[in-house]
mmCIF file of C-alpha atoms in Angstrom:
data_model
loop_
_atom_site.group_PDB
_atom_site.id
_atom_site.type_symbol
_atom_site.label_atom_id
_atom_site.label_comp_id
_atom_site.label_asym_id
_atom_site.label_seq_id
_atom_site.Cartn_x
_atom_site.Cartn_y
_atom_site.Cartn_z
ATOM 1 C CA UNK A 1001 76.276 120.242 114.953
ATOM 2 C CA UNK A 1002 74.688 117.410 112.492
ATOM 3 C CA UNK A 1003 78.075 115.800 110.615
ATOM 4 C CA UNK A 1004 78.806 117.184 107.226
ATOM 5 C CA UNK A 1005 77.250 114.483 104.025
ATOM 6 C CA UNK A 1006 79.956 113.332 101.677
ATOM 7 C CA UNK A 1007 78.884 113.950 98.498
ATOM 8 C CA UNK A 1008 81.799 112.150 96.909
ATOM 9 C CA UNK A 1009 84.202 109.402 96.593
ATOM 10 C CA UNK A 1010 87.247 109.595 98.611
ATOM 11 C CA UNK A 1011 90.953 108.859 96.997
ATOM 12 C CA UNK A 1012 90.410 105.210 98.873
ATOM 13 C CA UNK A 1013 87.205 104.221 97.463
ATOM 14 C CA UNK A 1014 89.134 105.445 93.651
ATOM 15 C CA UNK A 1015 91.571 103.054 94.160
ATOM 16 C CA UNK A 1016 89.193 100.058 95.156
ATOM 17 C CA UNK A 1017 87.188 100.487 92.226
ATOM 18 C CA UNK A 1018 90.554 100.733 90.280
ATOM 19 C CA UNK A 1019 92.494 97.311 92.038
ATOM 20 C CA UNK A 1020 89.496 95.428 92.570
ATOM 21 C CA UNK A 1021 88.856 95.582 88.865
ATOM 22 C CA UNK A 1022 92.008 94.801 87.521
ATOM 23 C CA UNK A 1023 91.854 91.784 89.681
ATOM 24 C CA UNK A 1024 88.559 90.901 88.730
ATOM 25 C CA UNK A 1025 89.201 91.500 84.726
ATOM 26 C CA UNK A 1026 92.525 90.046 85.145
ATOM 27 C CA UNK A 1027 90.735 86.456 87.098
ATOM 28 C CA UNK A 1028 88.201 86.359 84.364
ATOM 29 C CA UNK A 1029 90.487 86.564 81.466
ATOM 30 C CA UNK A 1030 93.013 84.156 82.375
ATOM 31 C CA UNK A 1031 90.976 81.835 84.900
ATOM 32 C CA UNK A 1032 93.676 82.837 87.472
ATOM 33 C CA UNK A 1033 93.199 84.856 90.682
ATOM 34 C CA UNK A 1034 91.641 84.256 94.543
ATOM 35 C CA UNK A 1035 88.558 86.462 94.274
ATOM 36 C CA UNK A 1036 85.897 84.188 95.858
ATOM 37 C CA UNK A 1037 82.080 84.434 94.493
ATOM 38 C CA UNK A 1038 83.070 85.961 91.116
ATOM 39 C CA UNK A 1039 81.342 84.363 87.815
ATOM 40 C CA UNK A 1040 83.575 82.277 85.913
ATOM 41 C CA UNK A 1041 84.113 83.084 82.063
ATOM 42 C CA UNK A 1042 81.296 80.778 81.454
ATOM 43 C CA UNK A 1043 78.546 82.318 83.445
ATOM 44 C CA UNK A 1044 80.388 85.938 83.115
ATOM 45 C CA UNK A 1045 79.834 85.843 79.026
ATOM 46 C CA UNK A 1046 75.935 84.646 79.663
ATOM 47 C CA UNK A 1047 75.362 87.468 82.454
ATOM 48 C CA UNK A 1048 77.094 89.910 79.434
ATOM 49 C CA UNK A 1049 74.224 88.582 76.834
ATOM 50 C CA UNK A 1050 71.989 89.383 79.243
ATOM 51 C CA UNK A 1051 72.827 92.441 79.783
ATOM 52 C CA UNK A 1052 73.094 93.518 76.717
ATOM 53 C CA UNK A 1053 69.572 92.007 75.309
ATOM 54 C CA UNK A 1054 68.580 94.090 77.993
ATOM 55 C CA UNK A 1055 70.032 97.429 76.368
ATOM 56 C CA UNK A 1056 69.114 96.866 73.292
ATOM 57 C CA UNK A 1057 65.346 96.668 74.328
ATOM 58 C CA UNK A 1058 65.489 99.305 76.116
ATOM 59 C CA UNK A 1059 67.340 101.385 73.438
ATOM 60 C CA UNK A 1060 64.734 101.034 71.408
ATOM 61 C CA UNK A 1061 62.026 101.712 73.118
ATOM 62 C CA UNK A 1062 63.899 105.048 74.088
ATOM 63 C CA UNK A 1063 64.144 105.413 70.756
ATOM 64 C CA UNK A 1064 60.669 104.535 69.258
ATOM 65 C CA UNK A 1065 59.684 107.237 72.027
ATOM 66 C CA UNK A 1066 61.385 109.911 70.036
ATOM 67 C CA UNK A 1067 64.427 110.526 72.548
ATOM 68 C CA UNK A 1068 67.599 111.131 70.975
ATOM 69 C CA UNK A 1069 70.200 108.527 71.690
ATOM 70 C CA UNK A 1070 74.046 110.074 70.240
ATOM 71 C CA UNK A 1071 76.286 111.344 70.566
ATOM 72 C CA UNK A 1072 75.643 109.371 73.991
ATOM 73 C CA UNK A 1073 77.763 108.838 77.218
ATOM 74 C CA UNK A 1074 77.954 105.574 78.794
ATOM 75 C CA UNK A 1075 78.945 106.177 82.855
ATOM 76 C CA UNK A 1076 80.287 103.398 84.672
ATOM 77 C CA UNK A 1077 80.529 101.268 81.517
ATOM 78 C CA UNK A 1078 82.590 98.688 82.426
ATOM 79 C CA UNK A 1079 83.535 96.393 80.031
ATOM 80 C CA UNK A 1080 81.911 98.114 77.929
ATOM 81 C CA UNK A 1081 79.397 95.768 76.550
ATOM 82 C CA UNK A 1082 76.353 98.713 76.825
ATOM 83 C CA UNK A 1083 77.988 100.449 74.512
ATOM 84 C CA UNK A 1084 79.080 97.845 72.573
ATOM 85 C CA UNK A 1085 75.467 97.462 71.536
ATOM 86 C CA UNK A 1086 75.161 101.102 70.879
ATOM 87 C CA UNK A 1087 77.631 100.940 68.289
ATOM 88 C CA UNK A 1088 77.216 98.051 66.736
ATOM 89 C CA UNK A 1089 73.037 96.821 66.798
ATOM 90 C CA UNK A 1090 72.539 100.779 66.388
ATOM 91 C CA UNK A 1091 74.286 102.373 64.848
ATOM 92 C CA UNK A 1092 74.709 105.482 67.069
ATOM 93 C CA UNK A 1093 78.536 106.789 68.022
ATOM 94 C CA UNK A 1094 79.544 107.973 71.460
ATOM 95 C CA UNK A 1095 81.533 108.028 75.033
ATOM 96 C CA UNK A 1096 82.130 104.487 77.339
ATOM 97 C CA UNK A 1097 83.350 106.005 80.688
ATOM 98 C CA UNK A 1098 84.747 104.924 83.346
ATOM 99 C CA UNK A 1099 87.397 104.928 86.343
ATOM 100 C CA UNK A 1100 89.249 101.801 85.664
ATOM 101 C CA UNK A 1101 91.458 101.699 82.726
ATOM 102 C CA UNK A 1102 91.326 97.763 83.015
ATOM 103 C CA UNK A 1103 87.842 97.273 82.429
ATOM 104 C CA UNK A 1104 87.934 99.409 79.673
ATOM 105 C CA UNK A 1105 90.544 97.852 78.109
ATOM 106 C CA UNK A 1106 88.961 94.486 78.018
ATOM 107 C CA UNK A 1107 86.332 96.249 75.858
ATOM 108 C CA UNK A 1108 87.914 94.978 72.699
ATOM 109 C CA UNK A 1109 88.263 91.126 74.338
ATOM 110 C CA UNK A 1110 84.553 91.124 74.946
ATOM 111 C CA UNK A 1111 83.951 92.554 71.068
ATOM 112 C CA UNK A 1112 86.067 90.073 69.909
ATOM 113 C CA UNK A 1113 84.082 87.768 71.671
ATOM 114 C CA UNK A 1114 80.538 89.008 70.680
ATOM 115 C CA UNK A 1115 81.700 89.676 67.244
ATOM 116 C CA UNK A 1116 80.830 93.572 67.639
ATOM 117 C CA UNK A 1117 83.560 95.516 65.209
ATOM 118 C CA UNK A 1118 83.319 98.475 66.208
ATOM 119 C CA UNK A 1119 84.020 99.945 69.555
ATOM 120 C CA UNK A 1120 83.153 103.205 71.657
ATOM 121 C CA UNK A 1121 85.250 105.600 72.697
ATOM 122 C CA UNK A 1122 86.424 104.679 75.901
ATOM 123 C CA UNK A 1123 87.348 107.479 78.306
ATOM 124 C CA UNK A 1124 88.999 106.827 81.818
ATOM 125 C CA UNK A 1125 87.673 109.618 83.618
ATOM 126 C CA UNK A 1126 85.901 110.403 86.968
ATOM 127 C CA UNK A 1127 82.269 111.244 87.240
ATOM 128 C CA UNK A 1128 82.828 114.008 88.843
ATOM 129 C CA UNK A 1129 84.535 115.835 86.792
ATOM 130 C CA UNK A 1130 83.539 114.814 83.521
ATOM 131 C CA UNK A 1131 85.998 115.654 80.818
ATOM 132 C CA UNK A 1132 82.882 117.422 78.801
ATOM 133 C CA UNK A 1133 82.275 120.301 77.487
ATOM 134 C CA UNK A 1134 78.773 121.618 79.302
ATOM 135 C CA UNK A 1135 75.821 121.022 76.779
ATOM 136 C CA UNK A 1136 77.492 118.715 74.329
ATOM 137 C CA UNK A 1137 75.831 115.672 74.919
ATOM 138 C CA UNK A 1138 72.039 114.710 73.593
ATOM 139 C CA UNK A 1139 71.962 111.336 75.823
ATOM 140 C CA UNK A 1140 73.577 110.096 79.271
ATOM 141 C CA UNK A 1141 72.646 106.343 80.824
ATOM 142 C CA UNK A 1142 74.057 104.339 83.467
ATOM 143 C CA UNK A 1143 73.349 101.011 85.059
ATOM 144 C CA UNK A 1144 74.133 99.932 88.422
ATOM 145 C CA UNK A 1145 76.477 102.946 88.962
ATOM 146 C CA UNK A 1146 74.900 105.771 91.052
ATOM 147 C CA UNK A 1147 74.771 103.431 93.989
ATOM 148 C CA UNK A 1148 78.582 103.649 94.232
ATOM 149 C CA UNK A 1149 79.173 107.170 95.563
ATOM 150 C CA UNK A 1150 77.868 108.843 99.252
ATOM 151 C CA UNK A 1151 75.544 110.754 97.736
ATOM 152 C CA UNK A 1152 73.692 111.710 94.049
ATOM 153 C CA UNK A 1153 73.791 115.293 93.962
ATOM 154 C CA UNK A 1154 77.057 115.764 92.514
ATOM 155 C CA UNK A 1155 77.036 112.941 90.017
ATOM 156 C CA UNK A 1156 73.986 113.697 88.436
ATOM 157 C CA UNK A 1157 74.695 117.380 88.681
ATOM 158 C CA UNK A 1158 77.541 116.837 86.269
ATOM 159 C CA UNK A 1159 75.477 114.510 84.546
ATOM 160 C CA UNK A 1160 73.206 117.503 83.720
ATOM 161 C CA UNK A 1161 75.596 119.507 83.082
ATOM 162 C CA UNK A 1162 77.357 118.212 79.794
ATOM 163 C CA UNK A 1163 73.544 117.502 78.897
ATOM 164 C CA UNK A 1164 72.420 119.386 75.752
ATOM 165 C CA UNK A 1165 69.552 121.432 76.373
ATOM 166 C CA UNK A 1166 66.339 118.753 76.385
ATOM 167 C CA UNK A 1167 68.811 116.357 76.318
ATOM 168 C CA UNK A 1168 68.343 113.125 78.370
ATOM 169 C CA UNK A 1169 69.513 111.065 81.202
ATOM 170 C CA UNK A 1170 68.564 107.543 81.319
ATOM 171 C CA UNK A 1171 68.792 105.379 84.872
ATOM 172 C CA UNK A 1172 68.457 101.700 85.497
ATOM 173 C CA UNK A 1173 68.722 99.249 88.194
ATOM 174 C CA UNK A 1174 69.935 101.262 91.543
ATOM 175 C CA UNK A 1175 68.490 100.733 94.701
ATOM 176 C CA UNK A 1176 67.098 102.357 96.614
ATOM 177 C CA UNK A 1177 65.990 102.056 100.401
ATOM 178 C CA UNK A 1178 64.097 99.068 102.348
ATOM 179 C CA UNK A 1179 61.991 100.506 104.882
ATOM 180 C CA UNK A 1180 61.442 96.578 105.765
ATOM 181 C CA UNK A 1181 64.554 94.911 105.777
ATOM 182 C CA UNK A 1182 65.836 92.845 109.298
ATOM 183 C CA UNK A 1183 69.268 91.161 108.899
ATOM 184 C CA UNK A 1184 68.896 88.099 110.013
ATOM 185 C CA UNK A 1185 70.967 85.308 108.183
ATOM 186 C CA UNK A 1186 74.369 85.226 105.809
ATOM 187 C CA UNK A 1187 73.134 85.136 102.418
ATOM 188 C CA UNK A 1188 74.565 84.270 98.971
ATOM 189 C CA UNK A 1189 77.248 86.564 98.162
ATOM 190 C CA UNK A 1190 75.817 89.584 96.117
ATOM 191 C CA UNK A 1191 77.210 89.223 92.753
ATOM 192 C CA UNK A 1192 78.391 85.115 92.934
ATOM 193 C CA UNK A 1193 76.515 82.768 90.807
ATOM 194 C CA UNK A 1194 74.867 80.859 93.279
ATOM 195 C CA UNK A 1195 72.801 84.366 93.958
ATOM 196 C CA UNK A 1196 71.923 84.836 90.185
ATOM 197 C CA UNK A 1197 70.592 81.641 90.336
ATOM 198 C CA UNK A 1198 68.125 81.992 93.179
ATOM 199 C CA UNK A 1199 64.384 81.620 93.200
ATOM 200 C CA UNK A 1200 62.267 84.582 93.217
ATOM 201 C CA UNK A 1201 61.151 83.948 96.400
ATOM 202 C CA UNK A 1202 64.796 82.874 97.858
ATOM 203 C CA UNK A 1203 65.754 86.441 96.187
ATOM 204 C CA UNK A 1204 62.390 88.114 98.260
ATOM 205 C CA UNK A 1205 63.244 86.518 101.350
ATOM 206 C CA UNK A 1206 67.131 86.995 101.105
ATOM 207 C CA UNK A 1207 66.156 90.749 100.334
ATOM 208 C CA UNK A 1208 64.494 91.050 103.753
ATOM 209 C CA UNK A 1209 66.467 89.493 105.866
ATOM 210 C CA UNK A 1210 69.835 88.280 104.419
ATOM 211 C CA UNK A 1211 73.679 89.993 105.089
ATOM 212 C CA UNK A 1212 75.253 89.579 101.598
ATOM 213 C CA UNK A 1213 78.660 89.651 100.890
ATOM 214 C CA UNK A 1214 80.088 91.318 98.259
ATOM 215 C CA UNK A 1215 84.094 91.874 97.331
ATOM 216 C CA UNK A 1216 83.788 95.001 96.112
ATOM 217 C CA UNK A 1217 83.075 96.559 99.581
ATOM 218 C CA UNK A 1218 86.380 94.263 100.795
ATOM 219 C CA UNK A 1219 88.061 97.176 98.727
ATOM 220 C CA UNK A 1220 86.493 100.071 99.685
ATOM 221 C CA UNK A 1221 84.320 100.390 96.741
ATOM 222 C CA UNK A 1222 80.927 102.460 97.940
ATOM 223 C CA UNK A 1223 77.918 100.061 97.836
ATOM 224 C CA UNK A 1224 75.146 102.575 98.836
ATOM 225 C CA UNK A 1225 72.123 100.005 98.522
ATOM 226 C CA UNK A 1226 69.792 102.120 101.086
ATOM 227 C CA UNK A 1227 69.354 105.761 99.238
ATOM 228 C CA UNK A 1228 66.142 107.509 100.313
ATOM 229 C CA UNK A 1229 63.560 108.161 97.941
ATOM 230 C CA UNK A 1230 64.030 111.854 99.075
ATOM 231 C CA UNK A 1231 67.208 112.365 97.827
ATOM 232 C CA UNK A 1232 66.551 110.801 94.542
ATOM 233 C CA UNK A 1233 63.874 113.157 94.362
ATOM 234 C CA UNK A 1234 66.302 115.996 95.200
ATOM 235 C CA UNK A 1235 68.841 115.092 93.106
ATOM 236 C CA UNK A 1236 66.556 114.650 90.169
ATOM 237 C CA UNK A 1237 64.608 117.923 90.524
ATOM 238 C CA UNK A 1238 67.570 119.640 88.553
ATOM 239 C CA UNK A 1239 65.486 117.883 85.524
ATOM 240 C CA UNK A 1240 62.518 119.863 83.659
ATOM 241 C CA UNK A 1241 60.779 116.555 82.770
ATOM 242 C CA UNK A 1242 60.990 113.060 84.958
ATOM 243 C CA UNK A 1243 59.545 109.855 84.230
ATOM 244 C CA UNK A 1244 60.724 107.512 87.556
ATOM 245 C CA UNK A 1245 59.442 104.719 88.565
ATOM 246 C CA UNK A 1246 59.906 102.157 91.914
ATOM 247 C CA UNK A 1247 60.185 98.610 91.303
ATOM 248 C CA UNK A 1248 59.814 95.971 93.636
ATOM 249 C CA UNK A 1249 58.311 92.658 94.317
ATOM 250 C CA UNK A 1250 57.043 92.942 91.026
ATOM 251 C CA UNK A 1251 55.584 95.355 91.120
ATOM 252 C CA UNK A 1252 55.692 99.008 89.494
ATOM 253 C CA UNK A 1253 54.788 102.449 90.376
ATOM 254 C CA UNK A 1254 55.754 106.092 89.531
ATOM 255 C CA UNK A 1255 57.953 107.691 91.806
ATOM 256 C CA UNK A 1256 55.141 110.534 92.604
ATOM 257 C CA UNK A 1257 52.752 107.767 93.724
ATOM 258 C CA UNK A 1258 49.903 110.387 92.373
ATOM 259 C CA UNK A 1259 47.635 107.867 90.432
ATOM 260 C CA UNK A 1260 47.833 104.583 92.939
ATOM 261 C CA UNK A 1261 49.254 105.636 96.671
ATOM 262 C CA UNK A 1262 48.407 102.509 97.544
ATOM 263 C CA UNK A 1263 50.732 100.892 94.947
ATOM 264 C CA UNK A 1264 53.558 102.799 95.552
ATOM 265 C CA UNK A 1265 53.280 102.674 99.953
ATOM 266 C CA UNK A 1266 53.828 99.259 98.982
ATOM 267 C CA UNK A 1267 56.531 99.227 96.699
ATOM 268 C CA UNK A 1268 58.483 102.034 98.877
ATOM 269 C CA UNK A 1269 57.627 99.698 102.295
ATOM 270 C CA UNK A 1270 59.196 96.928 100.756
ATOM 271 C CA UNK A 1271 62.084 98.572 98.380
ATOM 272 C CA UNK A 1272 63.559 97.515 95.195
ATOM 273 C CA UNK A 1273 64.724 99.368 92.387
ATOM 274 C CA UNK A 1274 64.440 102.752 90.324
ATOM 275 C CA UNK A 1275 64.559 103.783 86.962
ATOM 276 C CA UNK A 1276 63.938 106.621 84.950
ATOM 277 C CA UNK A 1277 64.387 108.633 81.799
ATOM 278 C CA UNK A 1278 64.823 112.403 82.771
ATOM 279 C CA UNK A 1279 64.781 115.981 80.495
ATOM 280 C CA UNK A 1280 66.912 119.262 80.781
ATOM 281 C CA UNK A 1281 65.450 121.935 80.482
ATOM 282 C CA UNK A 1282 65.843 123.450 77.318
ATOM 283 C CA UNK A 1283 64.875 122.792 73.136
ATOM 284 C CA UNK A 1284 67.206 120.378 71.382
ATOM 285 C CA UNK A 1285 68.725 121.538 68.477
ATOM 286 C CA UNK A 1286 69.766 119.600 65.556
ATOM 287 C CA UNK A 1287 73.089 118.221 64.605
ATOM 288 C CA UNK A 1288 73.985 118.007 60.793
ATOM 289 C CA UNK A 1289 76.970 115.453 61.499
ATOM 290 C CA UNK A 1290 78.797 114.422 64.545
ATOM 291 C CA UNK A 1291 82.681 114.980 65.751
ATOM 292 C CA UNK A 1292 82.995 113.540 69.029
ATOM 293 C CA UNK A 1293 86.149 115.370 69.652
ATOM 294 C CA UNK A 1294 84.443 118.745 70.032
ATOM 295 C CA UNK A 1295 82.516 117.446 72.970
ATOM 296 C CA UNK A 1296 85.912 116.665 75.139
ATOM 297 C CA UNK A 1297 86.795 119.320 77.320
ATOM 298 C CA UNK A 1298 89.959 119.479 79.388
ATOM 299 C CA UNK A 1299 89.444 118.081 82.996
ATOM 300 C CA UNK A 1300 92.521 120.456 84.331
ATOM 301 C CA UNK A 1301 90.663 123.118 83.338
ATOM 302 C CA UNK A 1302 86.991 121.767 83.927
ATOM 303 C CA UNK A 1303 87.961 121.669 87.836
ATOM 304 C CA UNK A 1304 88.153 125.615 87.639
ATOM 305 C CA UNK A 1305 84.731 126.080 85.848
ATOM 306 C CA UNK A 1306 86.427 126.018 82.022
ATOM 307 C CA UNK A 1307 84.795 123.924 79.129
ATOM 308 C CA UNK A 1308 88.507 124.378 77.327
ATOM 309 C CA UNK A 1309 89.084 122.060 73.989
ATOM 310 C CA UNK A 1310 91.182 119.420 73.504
ATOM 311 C CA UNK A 1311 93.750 118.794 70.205
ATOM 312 C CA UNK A 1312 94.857 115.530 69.112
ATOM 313 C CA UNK A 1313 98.622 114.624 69.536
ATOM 314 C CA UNK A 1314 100.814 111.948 68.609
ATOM 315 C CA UNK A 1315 100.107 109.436 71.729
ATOM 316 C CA UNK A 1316 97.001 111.747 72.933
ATOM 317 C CA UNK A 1317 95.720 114.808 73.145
ATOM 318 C CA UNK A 1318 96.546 118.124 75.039
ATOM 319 C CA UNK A 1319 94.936 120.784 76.685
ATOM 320 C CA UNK A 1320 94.193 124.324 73.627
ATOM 321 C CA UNK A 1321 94.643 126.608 76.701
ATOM 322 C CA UNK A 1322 97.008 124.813 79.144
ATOM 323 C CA UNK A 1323 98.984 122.939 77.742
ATOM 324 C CA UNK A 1324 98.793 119.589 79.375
ATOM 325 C CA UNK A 1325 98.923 116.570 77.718
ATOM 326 C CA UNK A 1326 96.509 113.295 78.222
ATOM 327 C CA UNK A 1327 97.845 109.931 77.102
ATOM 328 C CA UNK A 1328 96.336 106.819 75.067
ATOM 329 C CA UNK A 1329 96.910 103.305 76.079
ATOM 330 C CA UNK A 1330 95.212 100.441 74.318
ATOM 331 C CA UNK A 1331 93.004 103.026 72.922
ATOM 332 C CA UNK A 1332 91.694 103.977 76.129
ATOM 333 C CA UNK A 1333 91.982 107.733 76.694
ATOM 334 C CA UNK A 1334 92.936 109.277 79.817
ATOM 335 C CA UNK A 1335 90.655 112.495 80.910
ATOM 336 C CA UNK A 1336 91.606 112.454 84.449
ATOM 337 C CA UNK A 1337 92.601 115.394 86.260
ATOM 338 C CA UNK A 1338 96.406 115.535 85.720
ATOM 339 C CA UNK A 1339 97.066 115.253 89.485
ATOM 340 C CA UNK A 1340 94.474 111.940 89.733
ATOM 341 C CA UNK A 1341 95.936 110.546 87.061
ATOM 342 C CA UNK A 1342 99.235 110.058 88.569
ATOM 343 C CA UNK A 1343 98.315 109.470 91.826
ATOM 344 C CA UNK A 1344 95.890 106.661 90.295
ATOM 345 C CA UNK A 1345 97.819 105.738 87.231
ATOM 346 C CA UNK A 1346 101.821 106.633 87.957
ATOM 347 C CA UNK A 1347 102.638 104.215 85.089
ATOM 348 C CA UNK A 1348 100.538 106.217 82.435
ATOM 349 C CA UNK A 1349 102.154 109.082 80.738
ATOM 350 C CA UNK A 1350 102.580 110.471 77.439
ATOM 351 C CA UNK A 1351 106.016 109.154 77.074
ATOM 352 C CA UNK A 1352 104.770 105.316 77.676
ATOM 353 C CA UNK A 1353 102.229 105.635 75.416
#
C-alpha cells in the first residue's frame, strides 16, 4: 500500500518553529545567542524595509485592482512588519497570526523602530485551526509560509474557509519544485547574509546545484522547497477565480501556461517561485463598520466544526458556549486549542496574565 501524505505539522515541527524563534528574536534583540548565519540587527532592520516596501506595493496594486483588503489576516506574520504596513501606510485594521508568541511580541520593538503607532492584532494561533469564525474575513495573505507544512490542502482549506464569500487570498514567494536541480556543492546558508548578497547568477547557479543550509530545519521546522505544481493546482481549485503565476530566472508565466507553453515549460523546467491572488466563490457584501472581535471564533470549539464567539475578560477572553478562557500576554492573544496551548505554552495562563 502507497504510505499515507501528511497533511500537517507534527507536535515536533510546532515546537521548532516555537524555540527556534525565540532564539532567533531573542539573538537579534540583544546581539546575544550562537545561531550561526542569522542577519545581525543591522542587515535584519534593512531586510525588514525591504520587505515591507515590498507590501506596500503590492497592497496597492491589490487595491487599485478593486480587491478588498480588511478586515485582513496576516498568516505566518512574524514580526509582524506586513502588517505593520497595513495599519499604519493604509489605513486598513486586521489579524497578524502566527505560532510563536515571541515573534509576535517583538511586533511592538520593530514599530518602535519604524515609527509605525499603531499595531495589528496579533493572534498566536495555528493555521490549522484558525480561531475564525467561517466567512468573516474579506482578505487573507501570506509570504514565505505555505512552504512550512507537508502538504497545502489543509492550510489553504482553512484559509478558504474563514474567507468571506468573494473574498480573497493573496500568496507570495513559495517555492515550488525544480525539475532541474543536481546537488552538487555546499552553498551559502539559506537565510545568512552572505546569500542575500549574492549575484544573480551566483543565486542561478547555487539554485541548481548548491546544498544550503538553513537553521530552521536544525529544529525541525518543515522547509518544503520542492511542492509540485500539481498540488498547488489542487489545493487552489477550492477557489472560483485564480490568478497564479511561476516565476523563475526572470522570467514570468501563468500557472495554466495557456497563452505561451513555451514560456512556462521553461519556467516549470527550471523552478522558482509562485504567486497569486485567488477568489471564493461567492458575492461580497458590504460592511458599514468593522469589530474585529466578531470575527474570533473559539478554537476549542472550532476543532468540532463550531464557529462559537468569543467575550472579552479581564486578562482575555473566553469561550460564549464553553466556557474556556484564552489569555493575553504583551498584547498577544492566545487562540490555541486549549490542549496546544499548554503543551506549547505551559507558562501561559489566565492567572499569569
Amino acid at each position: 500500500m502507497p504510505e499515507k501524505q501528511v497533511i500537517s505539522q507534527t507536535l515536533d515541527n510546532k515546537r521548532g518553529e516555537i524555540l527556534f524563534r525565540k532564539r532567533l528574536i531573542a539573538q537579534q534583540l540583544t546581539n546575544q545567542g550562537n545561531l550561526e548565519h542569522e542577519f545581525d540587527e543591522a542587515a535584519l532592520h534593512q531586510l525588514l524595509r525591504e520587505r515591507m516596501a515590498k507590501t506596500l506595493s503590492d497592497m496597492q496594486q491589490l487595491s487599485h485592482s478593486g480587491l478588498r483588503l480588511a478586515p485582513f489576516l496576516e498568516i505566518g506574520a512574524e514580526r509582524g512588519q506586513r502588517s505593520l504596513v497595513m495599519r499604519n501606510d493604509l489605513g486598513l485594521q486586521g489579524f497578524a497570526a502566527d505560532i510563536s508568541y515571541d515573534m509576535l511580541a517583538s511586533c511592538s520593538h520593530f514599530a518602535r523602530v519604524f515609527h509605525k503607532s499603531d499595531l495589528p492584532w496579533r493572534i498566536c494561533c495555528d493555521v490549522n485551526t484558525l480561531p475564525f469564525r467561517s466567512g468573516s474575513i474579506p482578505f487573507v495573505f501570506c509570504y514565505e509560509t505555505l512552504h512550512h507544512f507537508p502538504a497545502l490542502s489543509s492550510v489553504i482549506q482553512e484559509i478558504e474557509r474563514v474567507l468571506t464569500p468573494g473574498g480573497t487570498f493573496f500568496f507570495e514567494e513559495e517555492p515550488y519544485r525544480k525539475v532541474f536541480r543536481f546537488r552538487v556543492f555546499r552553498g551559502p546558508a539559506l537565510y545568512s547574509a552572505s546569500s542575500r548578497n549574492r549575484s544573480w547568477l551566483r543565486r542561478v547557479l547555487d539554485g541548481f546545484f548548491s546544498i544550503q543550509p538553513c537553521n530552521e530545519r536544525q529544529f525541525g521546522i518543515i522547509e518544503n522547497h520542492d511542492i509540485p505544481l500539481r498540488e498547488w493546482r489542487n489545493a487552489l481549485s477550492r477557489f472560483s477565480r485564480r490568478q497564479v503565476e511561476l516565476r523563475g530566472l526572470k522570467l514570468r508565466s501563468p500557472l495554466d501556461g495557456r497563452r505561451n507553453p513555451f514560456l512556462y515549460f521553461l519556467v516549470y523546467f527550471f523552478g522558482g517561485g509562485i504567486a497569486g491572488v485567488c477568489t471564493k466563490a461567492g458575492c461580497q457584501e458590504p460592511i458599514s463598520s468593522i469589530d474585529l472581535e466578531q470575527a474570533l471564533a473559539c478554537p476549542d470549539c472550532r476543532l468540532h466544526g463550531q464557529d462559537q464567539s468569543l467575550l472579552r475578560k479581564p486578562g482575555g477572553f473566553s469561550c460564549a458556549h464553553c466556557r474556556t478562557g484564552f489569555p493575553v500576554s504583551n498584547g498577544v492573544l492566545f487562540l490555541l486549542p486549549s490542549a496546544l496551548r499548554h503543551t506549547l505554552y505551559p507558562e501561559i495562563t489566565i492567572s499569569s496574565c
